[in-house]
Amino acid sequence: MSTANAYLTVRGINIDVVYKDIKNLHIGVYPPVGRVRVAAPERLDEDQIRLAVIQRLPWIKRQRQQLQAAIRQSRRELVTGESHYVWGIRHRLQVVVRPGRAHVELDGDRLLMYVPEGTKSEQRNKLLQNWYRQELRAQVPALIAQWEPIIGRQVSRWSIRRMKTKWGSCHRETGHMWFNVELGKKPPRCLEYIVLHEMTHLLERNHGDRFAALMDGFMSDWRTRRDELNAAPLADEDWGRAEAEARDQ
Ligand SMILES: [Zn+2]
């Protein structure tokens, strides 16, 4: 990234301006903190840049909020008081320190984590991941069994794993499927959508018209479920993908 040629403050937001030999003005909001950088054609003066930024302010603010939410999401210490989603419902974490085997359980709207003294946040995180994995393992078989006769194909093997950019994947030749452990945080209807989506790949590899038509036949509201799933970022969002850039017309 090149050094800024000018610094502006627009409505309390600091903006780095880089003049370039370009036709259009570009505004970018960059991770991790939502730094705003404008690449401006050399012909524009400061007032014109300021005006362009003001016009884009609602968008800039939205990008910054998303980045900040992603930071909050990724910085989990696994301490009492944090909220964690389980099957689409927010639960308050309560860490109970006591000797014995570490384990996690739901108790009404609380998510209880029992750990021996000295358990580090990294270990607590691993414990919670394993618990989500178990939750998913308990739900997936019934979904597969429900859809197999409808799809007319068998799922030979499936597993739960952490994936940074996908909710699920399917190896068509072997019939092996993977489901993202993060699905345990989403409403059960989203898991069902992903299971069905991956199983539909046993009939159609690509996401073209045929795939959409098959999905329409199986699950009329699949688009709503998909949008719900993608409304929030994956917890382990890769900063490169969070980067947003706008182009001024
Ligand atoms: Zn797919």
PDB file of C-alpha atoms and ligand atoms in Angstrom:
ATOM      1  CA  MET A   1       0.000   0.000   0.000  1.00  0.00           C
ATOM      2  CA  SER A   2       1.451   3.365  -0.963  1.00  0.00           C
ATOM      3  CA  THR A   3       1.809   6.268   1.438  1.00  0.00           C
ATOM      4  CA  ALA A   4      -0.942   8.848   1.502  1.00  0.00           C
ATOM      5  CA  ASN A   5      -0.490  12.196  -0.231  1.00  0.00           C
ATOM      6  CA  ALA A   6      -3.060  13.935   1.943  1.00  0.00           C
ATOM      7  CA  TYR A   7      -5.044  13.382   5.098  1.00  0.00           C
ATOM      8  CA  LEU A   8      -8.619  14.572   5.494  1.00  0.00           C
ATOM      9  CA  THR A   9     -11.053  14.340   8.350  1.00  0.00           C
ATOM     10  CA  VAL A  10     -14.650  13.978   7.239  1.00  0.00           C
ATOM     11  CA  ARG A  11     -17.289  13.960   9.979  1.00  0.00           C
ATOM     12  CA  GLY A  12     -14.790  12.591  12.475  1.00  0.00           C
ATOM     13  CA  ILE A  13     -13.387   9.895  10.193  1.00  0.00           C
ATOM     14  CA  ASN A  14      -9.735  10.100   9.165  1.00  0.00           C
ATOM     15  CA  ILE A  15      -9.190   9.562   5.475  1.00  0.00           C
ATOM     16  CA  ASP A  16      -5.938   8.831   3.682  1.00  0.00           C
ATOM     17  CA  VAL A  17      -5.889  10.219   0.178  1.00  0.00           C
ATOM     18  CA  VAL A  18      -3.610   8.864  -2.519  1.00  0.00           C
ATOM     19  CA  TYR A  19      -3.540  10.723  -5.841  1.00  0.00           C
ATOM     20  CA  LYS A  20      -3.125   8.482  -8.831  1.00  0.00           C
ATOM     21  CA  ASP A  21      -3.304   8.567 -12.576  1.00  0.00           C
ATOM     22  CA  ILE A  22      -6.782   7.010 -12.647  1.00  0.00           C
ATOM     23  CA  LYS A  23     -10.153   7.965 -14.094  1.00  0.00           C
ATOM     24  CA  ASN A  24     -12.456   7.215 -11.187  1.00  0.00           C
ATOM     25  CA  LEU A  25     -12.302   7.751  -7.483  1.00  0.00           C
ATOM     26  CA  HIS A  26     -12.078   4.617  -5.329  1.00  0.00           C
ATOM     27  CA  ILE A  27     -12.953   4.373  -1.676  1.00  0.00           C
ATOM     28  CA  GLY A  28     -11.726   1.436   0.357  1.00  0.00           C
ATOM     29  CA  VAL A  29     -12.390   0.444   3.967  1.00  0.00           C
ATOM     30  CA  TYR A  30      -9.608  -1.778   5.210  1.00  0.00           C
ATOM     31  CA  PRO A  31      -9.268  -4.346   7.944  1.00  0.00           C
ATOM     32  CA  PRO A  32      -8.638  -4.775  10.687  1.00  0.00           C
ATOM     33  CA  VAL A  33      -9.818  -1.428  12.063  1.00  0.00           C
ATOM     34  CA  GLY A  34     -11.723   0.086   9.172  1.00  0.00           C
ATOM     35  CA  ARG A  35      -9.123   2.515   7.917  1.00  0.00           C
ATOM     36  CA  VAL A  36     -10.519   4.573   5.030  1.00  0.00           C
ATOM     37  CA  ARG A  37      -8.384   5.184   2.007  1.00  0.00           C
ATOM     38  CA  VAL A  38      -9.324   7.137  -1.094  1.00  0.00           C
ATOM     39  CA  ALA A  39      -7.544   6.717  -4.396  1.00  0.00           C
ATOM     40  CA  ALA A  40      -8.329   9.904  -6.296  1.00  0.00           C
ATOM     41  CA  PRO A  41      -7.672  11.094  -9.838  1.00  0.00           C
ATOM     42  CA  GLU A  42      -5.135  13.919  -9.839  1.00  0.00           C
ATOM     43  CA  ARG A  43      -7.676  16.395 -11.276  1.00  0.00           C
ATOM     44  CA  LEU A  44      -9.875  16.323  -8.132  1.00  0.00           C
ATOM     45  CA  ASP A  45      -9.351  18.894  -5.409  1.00  0.00           C
ATOM     46  CA  GLU A  46      -9.863  18.403  -1.696  1.00  0.00           C
ATOM     47  CA  ASP A  47     -13.451  19.708  -1.689  1.00  0.00           C
ATOM     48  CA  GLN A  48     -14.457  17.320  -4.441  1.00  0.00           C
ATOM     49  CA  ILE A  49     -12.915  14.390  -2.569  1.00  0.00           C
ATOM     50  CA  ARG A  50     -14.605  15.484   0.636  1.00  0.00           C
ATOM     51  CA  LEU A  51     -17.958  15.576  -1.161  1.00  0.00           C
ATOM     52  CA  ALA A  52     -17.447  12.110  -2.641  1.00  0.00           C
ATOM     53  CA  VAL A  53     -16.633  10.763   0.823  1.00  0.00           C
ATOM     54  CA  ILE A  54     -19.724  12.405   2.350  1.00  0.00           C
ATOM     55  CA  GLN A  55     -21.901  10.799  -0.310  1.00  0.00           C
ATOM     56  CA  ARG A  56     -20.387   7.437   0.544  1.00  0.00           C
ATOM     57  CA  LEU A  57     -20.564   7.933   4.309  1.00  0.00           C
ATOM     58  CA  PRO A  58     -23.464   5.529   5.032  1.00  0.00           C
ATOM     59  CA  TRP A  59     -21.638   2.789   3.125  1.00  0.00           C
ATOM     60  CA  ILE A  60     -18.323   3.573   4.849  1.00  0.00           C
ATOM     61  CA  LYS A  61     -19.966   3.407   8.263  1.00  0.00           C
ATOM     62  CA  ARG A  62     -21.587   0.092   7.416  1.00  0.00           C
ATOM     63  CA  GLN A  63     -18.247  -1.401   6.342  1.00  0.00           C
ATOM     64  CA  ARG A  64     -16.584  -0.169   9.530  1.00  0.00           C
ATOM     65  CA  GLN A  65     -19.329  -1.644  11.696  1.00  0.00           C
ATOM     66  CA  GLN A  66     -18.983  -5.003   9.968  1.00  0.00           C
ATOM     67  CA  LEU A  67     -15.235  -5.031  10.464  1.00  0.00           C
ATOM     68  CA  GLN A  68     -15.581  -4.120  14.110  1.00  0.00           C
ATOM     69  CA  ALA A  69     -18.213  -6.823  14.623  1.00  0.00           C
ATOM     70  CA  ALA A  70     -15.859  -9.324  13.012  1.00  0.00           C
ATOM     71  CA  ILE A  71     -13.104  -8.292  15.429  1.00  0.00           C
ATOM     72  CA  ARG A  72     -15.421  -8.737  18.402  1.00  0.00           C
ATOM     73  CA  GLN A  73     -16.454 -12.111  17.047  1.00  0.00           C
ATOM     74  CA  SER A  74     -12.899 -13.336  16.644  1.00  0.00           C
ATOM     75  CA  ARG A  75     -11.635 -12.160  20.021  1.00  0.00           C
ATOM     76  CA  ARG A  76     -13.335 -14.620  22.295  1.00  0.00           C
ATOM     77  CA  GLU A  77     -11.628 -15.358  25.564  1.00  0.00           C
ATOM     78  CA  LEU A  78     -14.136 -17.978  26.673  1.00  0.00           C
ATOM     79  CA  VAL A  79     -14.903 -16.243  29.939  1.00  0.00           C
ATOM     80  CA  THR A  80     -18.133 -15.861  31.894  1.00  0.00           C
ATOM     81  CA  GLY A  81     -20.451 -13.271  30.412  1.00  0.00           C
ATOM     82  CA  GLU A  82     -19.593 -13.743  26.751  1.00  0.00           C
ATOM     83  CA  SER A  83     -22.446 -14.655  24.483  1.00  0.00           C
ATOM     84  CA  HIS A  84     -22.228 -17.630  22.168  1.00  0.00           C
ATOM     85  CA  TYR A  85     -24.771 -18.812  19.647  1.00  0.00           C
ATOM     86  CA  VAL A  86     -26.011 -22.391  19.733  1.00  0.00           C
ATOM     87  CA  TRP A  87     -28.479 -23.450  17.033  1.00  0.00           C
ATOM     88  CA  GLY A  88     -29.280 -19.827  16.309  1.00  0.00           C
ATOM     89  CA  ILE A  89     -30.001 -18.891  19.909  1.00  0.00           C
ATOM     90  CA  ARG A  90     -27.786 -16.657  21.965  1.00  0.00           C
ATOM     91  CA  HIS A  91     -26.534 -18.148  25.225  1.00  0.00           C
ATOM     92  CA  ARG A  92     -24.564 -16.567  28.009  1.00  0.00           C
ATOM     93  CA  LEU A  93     -21.386 -18.423  28.798  1.00  0.00           C
ATOM     94  CA  GLN A  94     -20.699 -19.340  32.385  1.00  0.00           C
ATOM     95  CA  VAL A  95     -17.326 -20.867  33.141  1.00  0.00           C
ATOM     96  CA  VAL A  96     -17.361 -23.034  36.258  1.00  0.00           C
ATOM     97  CA  VAL A  97     -13.924 -23.879  37.623  1.00  0.00           C
ATOM     98  CA  ARG A  98     -13.871 -27.224  39.404  1.00  0.00           C
ATOM     99  CA  PRO A  99     -11.745 -30.357  39.444  1.00  0.00           C
ATOM    100  CA  GLY A 100     -12.595 -33.277  37.207  1.00  0.00           C
ATOM    101  CA  ARG A 101     -13.325 -33.805  33.563  1.00  0.00           C
ATOM    102  CA  ALA A 102     -13.901 -30.682  31.492  1.00  0.00           C
ATOM    103  CA  HIS A 103     -17.226 -30.539  29.720  1.00  0.00           C
ATOM    104  CA  VAL A 104     -19.842 -28.228  28.220  1.00  0.00           C
ATOM    105  CA  GLU A 105     -23.614 -28.308  28.582  1.00  0.00           C
ATOM    106  CA  LEU A 106     -26.654 -26.161  27.957  1.00  0.00           C
ATOM    107  CA  ASP A 107     -28.772 -25.084  30.888  1.00  0.00           C
ATOM    108  CA  GLY A 108     -31.706 -22.976  29.721  1.00  0.00           C
ATOM    109  CA  ASP A 109     -30.257 -19.811  28.260  1.00  0.00           C
ATOM    110  CA  ARG A 110     -26.848 -20.474  29.773  1.00  0.00           C
ATOM    111  CA  LEU A 111     -23.969 -22.318  28.216  1.00  0.00           C
ATOM    112  CA  LEU A 112     -22.076 -23.947  31.057  1.00  0.00           C
ATOM    113  CA  MET A 113     -18.430 -24.850  30.760  1.00  0.00           C
ATOM    114  CA  TYR A 114     -16.866 -26.918  33.515  1.00  0.00           C
ATOM    115  CA  VAL A 115     -13.095 -26.763  33.572  1.00  0.00           C
ATOM    116  CA  PRO A 116     -10.343 -27.567  36.058  1.00  0.00           C
ATOM    117  CA  GLU A 117      -8.314 -24.684  37.443  1.00  0.00           C
ATOM    118  CA  GLY A 118      -5.641 -23.281  35.137  1.00  0.00           C
ATOM    119  CA  THR A 119      -7.395 -24.139  31.860  1.00  0.00           C
ATOM    120  CA  LYS A 120      -6.196 -21.616  29.300  1.00  0.00           C
ATOM    121  CA  SER A 121      -8.551 -19.814  26.940  1.00  0.00           C
ATOM    122  CA  GLU A 122      -7.091 -21.769  24.032  1.00  0.00           C
ATOM    123  CA  GLN A 123      -8.050 -25.057  25.722  1.00  0.00           C
ATOM    124  CA  ARG A 124     -11.491 -23.708  26.578  1.00  0.00           C
ATOM    125  CA  ASN A 125     -11.925 -22.741  22.954  1.00  0.00           C
ATOM    126  CA  LYS A 126     -10.974 -26.246  21.851  1.00  0.00           C
ATOM    127  CA  LEU A 127     -13.399 -27.732  24.337  1.00  0.00           C
ATOM    128  CA  LEU A 128     -16.221 -25.602  22.956  1.00  0.00           C
ATOM    129  CA  GLN A 129     -15.298 -26.501  19.369  1.00  0.00           C
ATOM    130  CA  ASN A 130     -15.499 -30.189  20.254  1.00  0.00           C
ATOM    131  CA  TRP A 131     -18.837 -29.636  21.878  1.00  0.00           C
ATOM    132  CA  TYR A 132     -20.227 -27.971  18.736  1.00  0.00           C
ATOM    133  CA  ARG A 133     -18.856 -30.905  16.777  1.00  0.00           C
ATOM    134  CA  GLN A 134     -20.773 -33.340  19.001  1.00  0.00           C
ATOM    135  CA  GLU A 135     -23.924 -31.268  18.634  1.00  0.00           C
ATOM    136  CA  LEU A 136     -23.641 -31.477  14.862  1.00  0.00           C
ATOM    137  CA  ARG A 137     -22.799 -35.190  14.923  1.00  0.00           C
ATOM    138  CA  ALA A 138     -26.030 -35.741  16.797  1.00  0.00           C
ATOM    139  CA  GLN A 139     -28.116 -33.897  14.177  1.00  0.00           C
ATOM    140  CA  VAL A 140     -26.592 -34.798  10.819  1.00  0.00           C
ATOM    141  CA  PRO A 141     -27.493 -38.546  10.603  1.00  0.00           C
ATOM    142  CA  ALA A 142     -31.248 -37.933  10.831  1.00  0.00           C
ATOM    143  CA  LEU A 143     -31.057 -35.249   8.140  1.00  0.00           C
ATOM    144  CA  ILE A 144     -29.116 -37.502   5.786  1.00  0.00           C
ATOM    145  CA  ALA A 145     -31.534 -40.377   6.434  1.00  0.00           C
ATOM    146  CA  GLN A 146     -34.469 -38.075   5.763  1.00  0.00           C
ATOM    147  CA  TRP A 147     -33.131 -36.809   2.425  1.00  0.00           C
ATOM    148  CA  GLU A 148     -31.501 -39.949   1.007  1.00  0.00           C
ATOM    149  CA  PRO A 149     -34.757 -41.521  -0.253  1.00  0.00           C
ATOM    150  CA  ILE A 150     -35.825 -38.183  -1.772  1.00  0.00           C
ATOM    151  CA  ILE A 151     -32.502 -37.521  -3.501  1.00  0.00           C
ATOM    152  CA  GLY A 152     -32.066 -41.173  -4.461  1.00  0.00           C
ATOM    153  CA  ARG A 153     -28.354 -41.232  -3.553  1.00  0.00           C
ATOM    154  CA  GLN A 154     -26.387 -42.451  -0.548  1.00  0.00           C
ATOM    155  CA  VAL A 155     -23.949 -40.407   1.490  1.00  0.00           C
ATOM    156  CA  SER A 156     -21.032 -42.799   1.938  1.00  0.00           C
ATOM    157  CA  ARG A 157     -19.191 -40.824   4.599  1.00  0.00           C
ATOM    158  CA  TRP A 158     -19.408 -37.450   6.254  1.00  0.00           C
ATOM    159  CA  SER A 159     -17.407 -35.488   8.777  1.00  0.00           C
ATOM    160  CA  ILE A 160     -17.420 -32.217  10.643  1.00  0.00           C
ATOM    161  CA  ARG A 161     -14.501 -29.887  10.305  1.00  0.00           C
ATOM    162  CA  ARG A 162     -13.443 -26.305  10.566  1.00  0.00           C
ATOM    163  CA  MET A 163     -13.479 -24.487   7.289  1.00  0.00           C
ATOM    164  CA  LYS A 164     -12.708 -20.853   6.755  1.00  0.00           C
ATOM    165  CA  THR A 165     -14.728 -20.097   3.681  1.00  0.00           C
ATOM    166  CA  LYS A 166     -17.293 -22.843   3.173  1.00  0.00           C
ATOM    167  CA  TRP A 167     -20.283 -24.166   5.039  1.00  0.00           C
ATOM    168  CA  GLY A 168     -19.983 -27.556   3.469  1.00  0.00           C
ATOM    169  CA  SER A 169     -18.380 -29.482   0.672  1.00  0.00           C
ATOM    170  CA  CYS A 170     -18.972 -32.672  -1.218  1.00  0.00           C
ATOM    171  CA  HIS A 171     -16.651 -35.001  -3.057  1.00  0.00           C
ATOM    172  CA  ARG A 172     -18.912 -36.253  -5.775  1.00  0.00           C
ATOM    173  CA  GLU A 173     -16.920 -39.331  -6.803  1.00  0.00           C
ATOM    174  CA  THR A 174     -16.543 -40.742  -3.291  1.00  0.00           C
ATOM    175  CA  GLY A 175     -19.776 -39.301  -1.858  1.00  0.00           C
ATOM    176  CA  HIS A 176     -17.803 -37.946   1.106  1.00  0.00           C
ATOM    177  CA  MET A 177     -19.188 -34.767   2.683  1.00  0.00           C
ATOM    178  CA  TRP A 178     -17.823 -32.213   5.088  1.00  0.00           C
ATOM    179  CA  PHE A 179     -19.860 -29.847   7.194  1.00  0.00           C
ATOM    180  CA  ASN A 180     -18.486 -26.765   8.879  1.00  0.00           C
ATOM    181  CA  VAL A 181     -18.432 -26.914  12.678  1.00  0.00           C
ATOM    182  CA  GLU A 182     -19.680 -23.283  12.666  1.00  0.00           C
ATOM    183  CA  LEU A 183     -23.093 -24.584  11.550  1.00  0.00           C
ATOM    184  CA  GLY A 184     -23.703 -25.464  15.215  1.00  0.00           C
ATOM    185  CA  LYS A 185     -24.098 -21.732  15.852  1.00  0.00           C
ATOM    186  CA  LYS A 186     -26.776 -21.289  13.201  1.00  0.00           C
ATOM    187  CA  PRO A 187     -30.476 -22.184  13.274  1.00  0.00           C
ATOM    188  CA  PRO A 188     -31.136 -25.900  12.548  1.00  0.00           C
ATOM    189  CA  ARG A 189     -32.920 -24.973   9.295  1.00  0.00           C
ATOM    190  CA  CYS A 190     -29.569 -23.675   8.002  1.00  0.00           C
ATOM    191  CA  LEU A 191     -27.862 -26.997   8.730  1.00  0.00           C
ATOM    192  CA  GLU A 192     -30.652 -28.790   6.917  1.00  0.00           C
ATOM    193  CA  TYR A 193     -30.187 -26.495   3.930  1.00  0.00           C
ATOM    194  CA  ILE A 194     -26.441 -27.238   3.794  1.00  0.00           C
ATOM    195  CA  VAL A 195     -26.944 -30.999   4.140  1.00  0.00           C
ATOM    196  CA  LEU A 196     -29.463 -30.893   1.304  1.00  0.00           C
ATOM    197  CA  HIS A 197     -27.238 -28.597  -0.766  1.00  0.00           C
ATOM    198  CA  GLU A 198     -24.269 -30.973  -0.512  1.00  0.00           C
ATOM    199  CA  MET A 199     -26.469 -33.981  -1.198  1.00  0.00           C
ATOM    200  CA  THR A 200     -27.896 -32.271  -4.277  1.00  0.00           C
ATOM    201  CA  HIS A 201     -24.318 -32.108  -5.555  1.00  0.00           C
ATOM    202  CA  LEU A 202     -24.529 -35.905  -5.830  1.00  0.00           C
ATOM    203  CA  LEU A 203     -26.970 -35.207  -8.673  1.00  0.00           C
ATOM    204  CA  GLU A 204     -25.457 -32.034 -10.082  1.00  0.00           C
ATOM    205  CA  ARG A 205     -21.924 -30.792  -9.693  1.00  0.00           C
ATOM    206  CA  ASN A 206     -22.389 -27.120 -10.577  1.00  0.00           C
ATOM    207  CA  HIS A 207     -24.544 -24.347  -9.166  1.00  0.00           C
ATOM    208  CA  GLY A 208     -26.356 -23.698 -12.421  1.00  0.00           C
ATOM    209  CA  ASP A 209     -30.015 -23.718 -13.405  1.00  0.00           C
ATOM    210  CA  ARG A 210     -30.344 -27.461 -12.986  1.00  0.00           C
ATOM    211  CA  PHE A 211     -29.009 -27.281  -9.441  1.00  0.00           C
ATOM    212  CA  ALA A 212     -31.427 -24.444  -8.554  1.00  0.00           C
ATOM    213  CA  ALA A 213     -34.351 -26.341 -10.112  1.00  0.00           C
ATOM    214  CA  LEU A 214     -33.513 -29.472  -8.108  1.00  0.00           C
ATOM    215  CA  MET A 215     -33.241 -27.428  -4.913  1.00  0.00           C
ATOM    216  CA  ASP A 216     -36.567 -25.699  -5.680  1.00  0.00           C
ATOM    217  CA  GLY A 217     -38.160 -29.111  -5.946  1.00  0.00           C
ATOM    218  CA  PHE A 218     -36.673 -30.331  -2.663  1.00  0.00           C
ATOM    219  CA  MET A 219     -36.921 -27.230  -0.458  1.00  0.00           C
ATOM    220  CA  SER A 220     -39.011 -24.265  -1.563  1.00  0.00           C
ATOM    221  CA  ASP A 221     -37.426 -21.786   0.904  1.00  0.00           C
ATOM    222  CA  TRP A 222     -33.782 -22.730   0.377  1.00  0.00           C
ATOM    223  CA  ARG A 223     -32.846 -19.228  -0.779  1.00  0.00           C
ATOM    224  CA  THR A 224     -34.099 -17.691   2.462  1.00  0.00           C
ATOM    225  CA  ARG A 225     -32.104 -20.238   4.467  1.00  0.00           C
ATOM    226  CA  ARG A 226     -29.006 -19.586   2.377  1.00  0.00           C
ATOM    227  CA  ASP A 227     -29.324 -15.817   2.857  1.00  0.00           C
ATOM    228  CA  GLU A 228     -29.771 -16.269   6.579  1.00  0.00           C
ATOM    229  CA  LEU A 229     -26.600 -18.318   6.708  1.00  0.00           C
ATOM    230  CA  ASN A 230     -24.595 -15.780   4.768  1.00  0.00           C
ATOM    231  CA  ALA A 231     -25.926 -12.695   6.547  1.00  0.00           C
ATOM    232  CA  ALA A 232     -23.224 -13.021   9.203  1.00  0.00           C
ATOM    233  CA  PRO A 233     -19.566 -13.712   8.530  1.00  0.00           C
ATOM    234  CA  LEU A 234     -17.958 -17.007   9.440  1.00  0.00           C
ATOM    235  CA  ALA A 235     -16.341 -16.703  12.851  1.00  0.00           C
ATOM    236  CA  ASP A 236     -12.894 -17.366  11.472  1.00  0.00           C
ATOM    237  CA  GLU A 237     -13.130 -14.821   8.798  1.00  0.00           C
ATOM    238  CA  ASP A 238     -10.055 -14.318   6.748  1.00  0.00           C
ATOM    239  CA  TRP A 239      -9.200 -10.614   6.699  1.00  0.00           C
ATOM    240  CA  GLY A 240      -8.428 -10.671   3.013  1.00  0.00           C
ATOM    241  CA  ARG A 241     -12.020 -11.527   2.266  1.00  0.00           C
ATOM    242  CA  ALA A 242     -13.427  -8.983   4.692  1.00  0.00           C
ATOM    243  CA  GLU A 243     -11.801  -6.249   2.714  1.00  0.00           C
ATOM    244  CA  ALA A 244     -14.363  -4.137   0.973  1.00  0.00           C
ATOM    245  CA  GLU A 245     -13.908  -1.670  -1.756  1.00  0.00           C
ATOM    246  CA  ALA A 246     -16.286   0.675  -3.508  1.00  0.00           C
ATOM    247  CA  ARG A 247     -15.983   2.307  -6.826  1.00  0.00           C
ATOM    248  CA  ASP A 248     -17.425   5.696  -7.455  1.00  0.00           C
ATOM    249  CA  GLN A 249     -19.401   6.074 -10.670  1.00  0.00           C
TER     250      GLN A 249
HETATM  251 ZN    ZN B   1     -22.364 -26.159  -3.604  1.00  0.00          ZN
END
